[in-house]
C-alpha positions in Angstrom: -24.2 -93.7 -32.8 -21.7 -91.1 -32.0 -18.4 -91.7 -30.2 -19.6 -89.7 -27.1 -22.0 -92.5 -26.2 -19.3 -95.1 -26.8 -17.0 -93.3 -24.3 -19.7 -93.0 -21.7 -20.7 -96.7 -22.0 -17.1 -97.9 -21.7 -17.1 -97.1 -18.0 -19.8 -99.8 -17.6 -17.5 -102.4 -19.1 -14.9 -101.8 -16.3 -14.6 -104.7 -13.9 -14.3 -104.2 -10.1 -10.5 -104.7 -9.9 -9.7 -102.2 -12.6 -12.2 -99.7 -11.1 -10.5 -100.1 -7.7 -7.1 -99.5 -9.2 -8.3 -96.4 -11.1 -9.9 -95.0 -7.9 -6.7 -95.7 -5.9 -4.7 -93.7 -8.4 -7.1 -90.8 -8.4 -7.4 -90.6 -4.6 -4.6 -92.3 -2.7 -6.5 -92.1 0.6 -9.0 -94.8 -0.6 -6.7 -97.8 -0.2 -5.4 -96.3 3.0 -8.9 -96.2 4.5 -9.7 -99.7 3.3 -6.5 -101.2 4.6 -6.9 -99.5 8.0 -10.5 -100.6 8.3 -9.6 -104.2 7.5 -6.6 -104.1 9.9 -8.6 -102.8 12.8 -11.4 -105.3 12.3 -8.9 -108.2 12.0 -7.0 -107.1 15.1 -10.2 -106.6 17.2 -11.6 -110.0 16.1 -8.3 -111.6 17.0 -8.5 -109.9 20.5 -12.1 -111.1 20.9 -11.0 -114.3 22.6 -9.1 -112.4 25.3 -11.8 -109.8 26.0 -12.1 -110.7 29.7 -15.4 -110.0 31.5 -16.7 -107.5 28.9 -19.8 -108.4 26.9 -19.4 -109.3 23.3 -21.7 -106.5 22.2 -19.6 -103.9 23.9 -16.5 -105.3 22.3 -18.1 -105.3 18.9 -19.3 -101.8 19.3 -15.8 -100.6 20.2 -14.4 -102.4 17.2 -16.9 -100.7 14.9 -16.3 -97.3 16.4 -12.5 -97.7 16.0 -12.8 -98.9 12.4 -15.3 -96.2 11.4 -13.3 -93.5 13.2 -10.2 -94.5 11.2 -12.1 -94.3 8.0 -13.6 -90.9 8.9 -10.2 -89.6 9.8 -8.7 -90.8 6.6 -11.6 -89.2 4.6 -11.0 -85.9 6.4 -7.3 -86.0 5.6 -8.1 -86.9 2.0 -10.5 -83.9 1.7 -7.9 -81.6 3.3 -5.3 -82.8 0.8 -7.6 -82.4 -2.1 -8.5 -78.8 -1.0 -4.9 -78.0 -0.5 -4.0 -79.2 -4.0 -6.9 -77.4 -5.6 -6.8 -74.0 -3.9 -3.4 -73.4 -2.3 -0.9 -75.5 -4.2 -2.4 -74.6 -7.6 0.2 -73.2 -10.0 -0.4 -69.5 -10.5 -0.9 -68.4 -14.2 
């Protein structure tokens, strides 16, 4: 076998922790989105007991919308940062 197949198969040997760390180094917005999602869900679940007269389904829908909105916003900022680095901040030859 050639060394090309060994290099491509080495990515399958990577465990979840090292893959997460590698992805976080490549795109810094990944851990930001994950942390924000977890924080919003934890906060809204904590506030679940003091929701007042609102139905639980409404509270859970608002929690999901807030968490998903944060993730989409973070993805948008990440794409904008990536586009800026690739097209405008690119060193000129």
